[in-house]
């Protein structure tokens, strides 16, 4: 099967590599050098022009937001063949996805939203969790293709449901990172060693992915790698906040989380890693993690 893969960023680059082992993969990236490198390293075909992506049976997008996805749809729409499956692995906006799906449907193109979780390491090791929205038959087609990229593939509901649950789970993670950072900071100010504070947290009821995996390397070992842009995390939480508004849900914690992350993004800038919000927690207390 021929697949066009659009967006070779931190996540897309390794995902396209896994797909190339099972399929003929054409890659396109805004910065063409990355696509040329991918072709050289993994035997994919570098599409010099986006239009070369139109006639594959499956098109996969892995872009920052639904806005960039829609721009690509706009450029390819007239050339798409009926029966094509468009899989959007971007952490997108479910409301936008539903409109995108309608536009594609008018050309006979099926749409599945299939955002992922598991970070860059999960993309590298093909252990991602992939949550999908769409018609059952389309999702089955998408599963067949994406199974080489992930370990857990779940059909969540109709179009947009994958994108909805993705931003909601990322919001849970964001709130957890923030509150865990606050409590560990209080422990530190009280004179408790960070190693001990984390050990107790992880042996007790405050345990989470944040305390077990995300925060120790930063707060205890002082390593702050860029693995997921705060810019993207903030975008996810803002979409979650819009969904809550749309559903007339009463969500003060969600709203607070959204404001905290937007403030952190304004302070740290678009190139910061998402866990660097812990630095803002420290700064708010005239403190640091050193
Ligand atoms: P990156 O910033 O690493 O890559 C973004 C990709 O989109 C690049 O290929 C970039 O091209 C391309 N791009 C950006 N703007 C445009 C544009 N206007 N037109 C065309 N292409 C464009 O992002 P990630 O791979 O980290 O994230 C991709 C998606 O996956 C996001 O929605 C993110 O929220 C989600 N995600 C990320 C995770 C992570 O840990 N990184 C984990 C789970 C989900 P170029 O090379 O030219 O810049």
Short mmCIF file of C-alpha atoms and ligand atoms in Angstrom, two decimals:
data_model
loop_
_atom_site.label_atom_id
_atom_site.label_comp_id
_atom_site.label_asym_id
_atom_site.label_seq_id
_atom_site.Cartn_x
_atom_site.Cartn_y
_atom_site.Cartn_z
CA UNK A 1 0.00 0.00 0.00
CA UNK A 2 1.23 3.52 -0.72
CA UNK A 3 1.09 6.02 2.14
CA UNK A 4 1.85 9.73 2.01
CA UNK A 5 3.22 10.97 5.32
CA UNK A 6 3.12 14.73 5.89
CA UNK A 7 5.03 16.27 8.82
CA UNK A 8 8.35 14.79 9.87
CA UNK A 9 8.70 16.48 13.26
CA UNK A 10 9.72 14.88 16.54
CA UNK A 11 6.81 12.41 16.31
CA UNK A 12 6.27 12.08 12.59
CA UNK A 13 9.87 11.25 11.69
CA UNK A 14 10.02 7.95 13.63
CA UNK A 15 6.39 7.05 12.83
CA UNK A 16 7.09 7.32 9.09
CA UNK A 17 10.14 5.12 9.64
CA UNK A 18 8.03 2.31 11.16
CA UNK A 19 5.47 2.59 8.37
CA UNK A 20 8.20 2.36 5.73
CA UNK A 21 9.04 -1.16 6.92
CA UNK A 22 5.58 -2.40 5.91
CA UNK A 23 4.50 0.01 3.13
CA UNK A 24 5.70 2.20 0.31
CA UNK A 25 5.93 5.60 2.02
CA UNK A 26 6.15 9.01 0.35
CA UNK A 27 7.28 11.76 2.75
CA UNK A 28 6.74 15.50 2.57
CA UNK A 29 7.96 18.05 5.06
CA UNK A 30 7.84 21.86 5.04
CA UNK A 31 11.59 21.93 5.61
CA UNK A 32 12.58 19.73 2.69
CA UNK A 33 15.97 18.68 4.08
CA UNK A 34 14.23 16.51 6.69
CA UNK A 35 12.30 14.63 4.02
CA UNK A 36 15.47 14.18 1.97
CA UNK A 37 17.23 12.80 5.05
CA UNK A 38 14.32 10.49 5.82
CA UNK A 39 14.40 9.13 2.27
CA UNK A 40 18.12 8.54 2.51
CA UNK A 41 17.99 6.90 5.95
CA UNK A 42 14.82 4.83 5.59
CA UNK A 43 14.22 4.22 1.89
CA UNK A 44 11.10 6.40 1.73
CA UNK A 45 10.42 8.60 -1.30
CA UNK A 46 10.93 12.32 -0.86
CA UNK A 47 8.03 14.27 -2.36
CA UNK A 48 9.55 17.46 -3.72
CA UNK A 49 6.09 18.97 -4.12
CA UNK A 50 3.13 18.47 -1.82
CA UNK A 51 0.98 17.54 -4.83
CA UNK A 52 2.92 14.26 -5.09
CA UNK A 53 1.16 13.17 -1.88
CA UNK A 54 -2.34 13.33 -3.35
CA UNK A 55 -2.66 10.00 -5.12
CA UNK A 56 -1.70 7.61 -2.30
CA UNK A 57 -4.46 5.41 -0.90
CA UNK A 58 -3.70 6.75 2.58
CA UNK A 59 -2.53 10.18 3.70
CA UNK A 60 -1.25 10.71 7.23
CA UNK A 61 -0.73 14.17 8.74
CA UNK A 62 1.35 14.78 11.87
CA UNK A 63 1.40 18.57 12.23
CA UNK A 64 1.28 21.03 15.15
CA UNK A 65 -2.43 21.95 15.02
CA UNK A 66 -5.61 21.51 12.98
CA UNK A 67 -4.84 24.84 11.30
CA UNK A 68 -1.80 23.43 9.50
CA UNK A 69 -3.75 20.26 8.68
CA UNK A 70 -6.50 22.32 7.06
CA UNK A 71 -3.96 24.28 5.03
CA UNK A 72 -2.61 20.99 3.67
CA UNK A 73 -6.16 19.72 2.98
CA UNK A 74 -6.85 22.96 1.06
CA UNK A 75 -3.82 22.41 -1.13
CA UNK A 76 -4.54 18.74 -1.89
CA UNK A 77 -8.35 18.66 -1.96
CA UNK A 78 -8.90 18.97 -5.71
CA UNK A 79 -6.44 16.16 -6.49
CA UNK A 80 -7.63 13.57 -3.96
CA UNK A 81 -9.07 10.29 -5.22
CA UNK A 82 -12.39 8.92 -3.88
CA UNK A 83 -11.75 6.11 -1.42
CA UNK A 84 -8.59 7.71 0.00
CA UNK A 85 -8.24 7.45 3.77
CA UNK A 86 -6.96 10.59 5.55
CA UNK A 87 -5.56 9.83 9.00
CA UNK A 88 -4.81 12.90 11.11
CA UNK A 89 -2.39 11.96 13.89
CA UNK A 90 -2.01 15.60 14.97
CA UNK A 91 -3.33 16.49 18.44
CA UNK A 92 -6.03 18.54 16.79
CA UNK A 93 -9.28 20.31 17.56
CA UNK A 94 -12.28 17.95 17.37
CA UNK A 95 -14.63 20.67 16.13
CA UNK A 96 -12.28 21.61 13.32
CA UNK A 97 -11.76 17.90 12.50
CA UNK A 98 -15.48 17.40 12.02
CA UNK A 99 -15.55 20.22 9.47
CA UNK A 100 -12.44 18.85 7.77
CA UNK A 101 -14.03 15.40 7.60
CA UNK A 102 -17.11 16.92 5.89
CA UNK A 103 -14.98 18.72 3.31
CA UNK A 104 -13.10 15.52 2.55
CA UNK A 105 -16.29 13.47 2.47
CA UNK A 106 -17.58 15.71 -0.31
CA UNK A 107 -14.66 14.36 -2.40
CA UNK A 108 -15.29 10.77 -1.30
CA UNK A 109 -12.33 10.81 1.11
CA UNK A 110 -12.69 9.15 4.52
CA UNK A 111 -11.26 10.80 7.65
CA UNK A 112 -10.04 9.32 10.92
CA UNK A 113 -8.58 11.41 13.74
CA UNK A 114 -5.82 9.36 15.38
CA UNK A 115 -3.77 11.41 17.84
CA UNK A 116 -1.13 9.63 19.87
CA UNK A 117 0.31 9.57 23.36
CA UNK A 118 3.56 8.14 24.61
CA UNK A 119 6.02 10.95 23.77
CA UNK A 120 8.96 10.83 21.38
CA UNK A 121 10.31 7.71 23.07
CA UNK A 122 7.00 5.96 22.32
CA UNK A 123 7.18 7.07 18.70
CA UNK A 124 10.77 5.84 18.45
CA UNK A 125 9.97 2.46 20.02
CA UNK A 126 6.56 2.02 18.34
CA UNK A 127 4.83 1.80 21.73
CA UNK A 128 2.41 4.68 21.26
CA UNK A 129 -1.18 4.62 22.41
CA UNK A 130 -3.33 5.74 19.49
CA UNK A 131 -6.88 6.98 20.09
CA UNK A 132 -9.17 7.08 17.11
CA UNK A 133 -12.34 8.82 16.05
CA UNK A 134 -14.39 7.91 13.00
CA UNK A 135 -16.67 5.32 11.45
CA UNK A 136 -15.89 1.76 12.54
CA UNK A 137 -14.88 0.58 9.05
CA UNK A 138 -12.55 3.55 8.55
CA UNK A 139 -11.02 3.08 11.98
CA UNK A 140 -10.37 -0.60 11.15
CA UNK A 141 -8.52 0.51 8.02
CA UNK A 142 -6.53 3.03 10.04
CA UNK A 143 -5.70 0.43 12.72
CA UNK A 144 -4.29 -1.95 10.11
CA UNK A 145 -1.92 0.79 9.01
CA UNK A 146 -0.99 2.38 12.33
CA UNK A 147 -0.44 -0.85 14.26
CA UNK A 148 3.26 -0.72 13.38
CA UNK A 149 3.54 2.59 15.27
CA UNK A 150 1.80 1.70 18.51
CA UNK A 151 0.97 -0.89 21.13
CA UNK A 152 -2.54 0.18 22.12
CA UNK A 153 -5.01 1.34 19.47
CA UNK A 154 -8.44 2.34 20.72
CA UNK A 155 -11.57 3.34 18.81
CA UNK A 156 -12.94 6.10 21.02
CA UNK A 157 -16.08 7.16 19.12
CA UNK A 158 -17.22 9.18 16.10
CA UNK A 159 -15.09 11.70 14.21
CA UNK A 160 -13.38 14.09 16.63
CA UNK A 161 -13.60 11.75 19.63
CA UNK A 162 -9.92 10.83 19.35
CA UNK A 163 -8.91 14.49 19.30
CA UNK A 164 -11.23 15.25 22.22
CA UNK A 165 -9.91 12.55 24.56
CA UNK A 166 -6.31 13.38 23.61
CA UNK A 167 -6.53 17.01 24.76
CA UNK A 168 -8.43 15.98 27.88
CA UNK A 169 -5.79 13.44 28.96
CA UNK A 170 -3.03 15.98 28.29
CA UNK A 171 -4.90 18.41 30.51
CA UNK A 172 -4.95 15.84 33.31
CA UNK A 173 -1.20 15.44 32.86
CA UNK A 174 -0.60 19.21 32.85
CA UNK A 175 -2.57 19.76 36.06
CA UNK A 176 -0.73 16.86 37.69
CA UNK A 177 2.69 18.19 36.72
CA UNK A 178 1.80 21.58 38.14
CA UNK A 179 0.37 20.47 41.50
CA UNK A 180 3.13 17.91 42.01
CA UNK A 181 5.74 20.62 41.37
CA UNK A 182 4.04 22.91 43.89
CA UNK A 183 3.95 20.26 46.61
CA UNK A 184 7.55 19.17 45.99
CA UNK A 185 8.60 22.81 46.23
CA UNK A 186 6.90 23.15 49.60
CA UNK A 187 8.70 19.97 50.72
CA UNK A 188 12.01 21.44 49.55
CA UNK A 189 11.40 24.72 51.39
CA UNK A 190 10.59 22.70 54.49
CA UNK A 191 14.06 21.16 54.20
CA UNK A 192 13.10 17.75 52.84
CA UNK A 193 15.62 16.30 50.39
CA UNK A 194 14.18 16.06 46.85
CA UNK A 195 15.21 12.42 46.47
CA UNK A 196 13.36 11.55 49.68
CA UNK A 197 10.31 13.65 48.74
CA UNK A 198 10.02 11.85 45.40
CA UNK A 199 10.62 8.46 47.00
CA UNK A 200 7.77 8.98 49.46
CA UNK A 201 5.46 10.45 46.80
CA UNK A 202 6.06 7.49 44.53
CA UNK A 203 5.46 5.00 47.33
CA UNK A 204 2.21 6.70 48.30
CA UNK A 205 -1.09 8.13 47.16
CA UNK A 206 0.39 11.12 45.31
CA UNK A 207 2.10 8.87 42.77
CA UNK A 208 1.61 9.70 39.08
CA UNK A 209 3.38 9.67 35.75
CA UNK A 210 4.58 13.17 36.68
CA UNK A 211 6.17 12.07 39.95
CA UNK A 212 7.47 8.74 38.68
CA UNK A 213 8.78 9.64 35.24
CA UNK A 214 8.54 13.30 34.28
CA UNK A 215 9.74 15.28 37.28
CA UNK A 216 12.62 13.24 38.83
CA UNK A 217 15.04 13.82 35.94
CA UNK A 218 14.33 17.57 36.06
CA UNK A 219 13.93 18.36 39.75
CA UNK A 220 16.31 15.78 41.20
CA UNK A 221 18.85 15.24 38.38
CA UNK A 222 18.63 18.78 36.91
CA UNK A 223 18.24 17.62 33.32
CA UNK A 224 15.72 19.57 31.26
CA UNK A 225 15.50 17.99 27.78
CA UNK A 226 13.08 19.29 25.17
CA UNK A 227 10.71 16.37 24.50
CA UNK A 228 7.32 18.03 24.03
CA UNK A 229 6.92 21.71 23.29
CA UNK A 230 5.05 23.72 25.91
CA UNK A 231 3.53 25.48 22.90
CA UNK A 232 1.81 22.20 21.92
CA UNK A 233 0.78 21.38 25.48
CA UNK A 234 -0.76 24.81 25.95
CA UNK A 235 -2.63 24.35 22.66
CA UNK A 236 -4.08 21.02 23.90
CA UNK A 237 -5.24 22.51 27.20
CA UNK A 238 -6.83 25.47 25.42
CA UNK A 239 -8.78 23.09 23.15
CA UNK A 240 -9.89 21.13 26.25
CA UNK A 241 -11.02 24.40 27.81
CA UNK A 242 -13.06 25.25 24.70
CA UNK A 243 -14.66 21.79 24.80
CA UNK A 244 -15.64 22.31 28.44
CA UNK A 245 -17.17 25.67 27.52
CA UNK A 246 -19.04 24.13 24.59
CA UNK A 247 -20.40 21.35 26.85
CA UNK A 248 -21.53 23.89 29.49
CA UNK A 249 -19.37 22.01 31.97
CA UNK A 250 -18.35 23.53 35.28
CA UNK A 251 -14.58 23.04 35.27
CA UNK A 252 -12.72 25.50 37.51
CA UNK A 253 -9.61 23.30 37.78
CA UNK A 254 -9.43 22.99 34.02
CA UNK A 255 -9.80 26.75 33.61
CA UNK A 256 -7.08 27.40 36.17
CA UNK A 257 -4.77 24.89 34.48
CA UNK A 258 -5.34 26.61 31.16
CA UNK A 259 -4.49 30.03 32.61
CA UNK A 260 -1.39 28.71 34.39
CA UNK A 261 -0.08 27.07 31.23
CA UNK A 262 -0.74 30.15 29.10
CA UNK A 263 1.09 32.29 31.66
CA UNK A 264 3.98 29.81 31.67
CA UNK A 265 4.11 29.86 27.86
CA UNK A 266 4.18 33.66 27.83
CA UNK A 267 7.03 33.60 30.33
CA UNK A 268 9.10 30.72 28.88
CA UNK A 269 8.48 31.16 25.16
CA UNK A 270 7.48 28.73 22.38
CA UNK A 271 10.67 26.67 22.44
CA UNK A 272 10.39 25.61 26.09
CA UNK A 273 9.68 22.02 27.10
CA UNK A 274 6.33 21.40 28.81
CA UNK A 275 7.88 20.30 32.12
CA UNK A 276 9.62 23.66 32.37
CA UNK A 277 6.36 24.89 33.91
CA UNK A 278 7.98 23.58 37.12
CA UNK A 279 10.47 26.45 36.76
CA UNK A 280 7.55 28.89 36.81
CA UNK A 281 6.24 27.25 39.97
CA UNK A 282 9.67 27.86 41.53
CA UNK A 283 9.87 31.42 40.18
CA UNK A 284 6.46 32.25 41.66
CA UNK A 285 8.06 31.35 44.99
CA UNK A 286 11.32 33.23 44.40
CA UNK A 287 13.00 29.83 44.40
CA UNK A 288 14.66 27.34 42.04
CA UNK A 289 15.18 23.58 41.72
CA UNK A 290 18.98 23.78 42.07
P1 LIG B 1 7.28 19.26 15.91
O1 LIG B 1 7.23 20.70 16.20
O2 LIG B 1 8.49 18.47 16.26
O3 LIG B 1 7.01 19.02 14.34
C1 LIG B 1 5.99 19.73 13.68
C2 LIG B 1 5.94 19.29 12.23
O4 LIG B 1 4.95 20.08 11.56
C3 LIG B 1 7.25 19.51 11.46
O5 LIG B 1 7.37 18.53 10.48
C4 LIG B 1 7.02 20.89 10.85
O6 LIG B 1 7.79 21.12 9.69
C5 LIG B 1 5.57 20.77 10.47
N1 LIG B 1 4.95 22.09 10.30
C6 LIG B 1 4.88 23.09 11.21
N2 LIG B 1 4.19 24.14 10.70
C7 LIG B 1 3.84 23.78 9.44
C8 LIG B 1 3.13 24.43 8.41
N3 LIG B 1 2.62 25.67 8.56
N4 LIG B 1 2.97 23.77 7.23
C9 LIG B 1 3.46 22.53 7.07
N5 LIG B 1 4.15 21.86 8.00
C10 LIG B 1 4.33 22.48 9.19
O7 LIG B 1 5.98 18.64 16.57
P2 LIG B 1 5.76 17.19 17.22
O8 LIG B 1 6.15 16.15 16.23
O9 LIG B 1 6.33 17.17 18.60
O10 LIG B 1 4.18 17.22 17.39
C11 LIG B 1 3.29 16.99 16.32
C12 LIG B 1 1.90 16.78 16.91
O11 LIG B 1 1.94 15.65 17.78
C13 LIG B 1 1.39 17.97 17.74
O12 LIG B 1 0.02 18.13 17.55
C14 LIG B 1 1.70 17.54 19.18
O13 LIG B 1 0.81 18.15 20.09
C15 LIG B 1 1.50 16.04 19.08
N6 LIG B 1 2.21 15.21 20.05
C16 LIG B 1 3.53 15.46 20.35
C17 LIG B 1 4.18 14.66 21.28
C18 LIG B 1 5.61 14.90 21.67
O14 LIG B 1 6.05 14.35 22.70
N7 LIG B 1 6.39 15.65 20.92
C19 LIG B 1 3.50 13.55 21.96
C20 LIG B 1 2.15 13.34 21.50
C21 LIG B 1 1.54 14.15 20.60
P3 LIG B 1 9.27 21.75 9.80
O15 LIG B 1 10.19 20.58 9.93
O16 LIG B 1 9.43 22.50 8.53
O17 LIG B 1 9.30 22.65 11.01
#
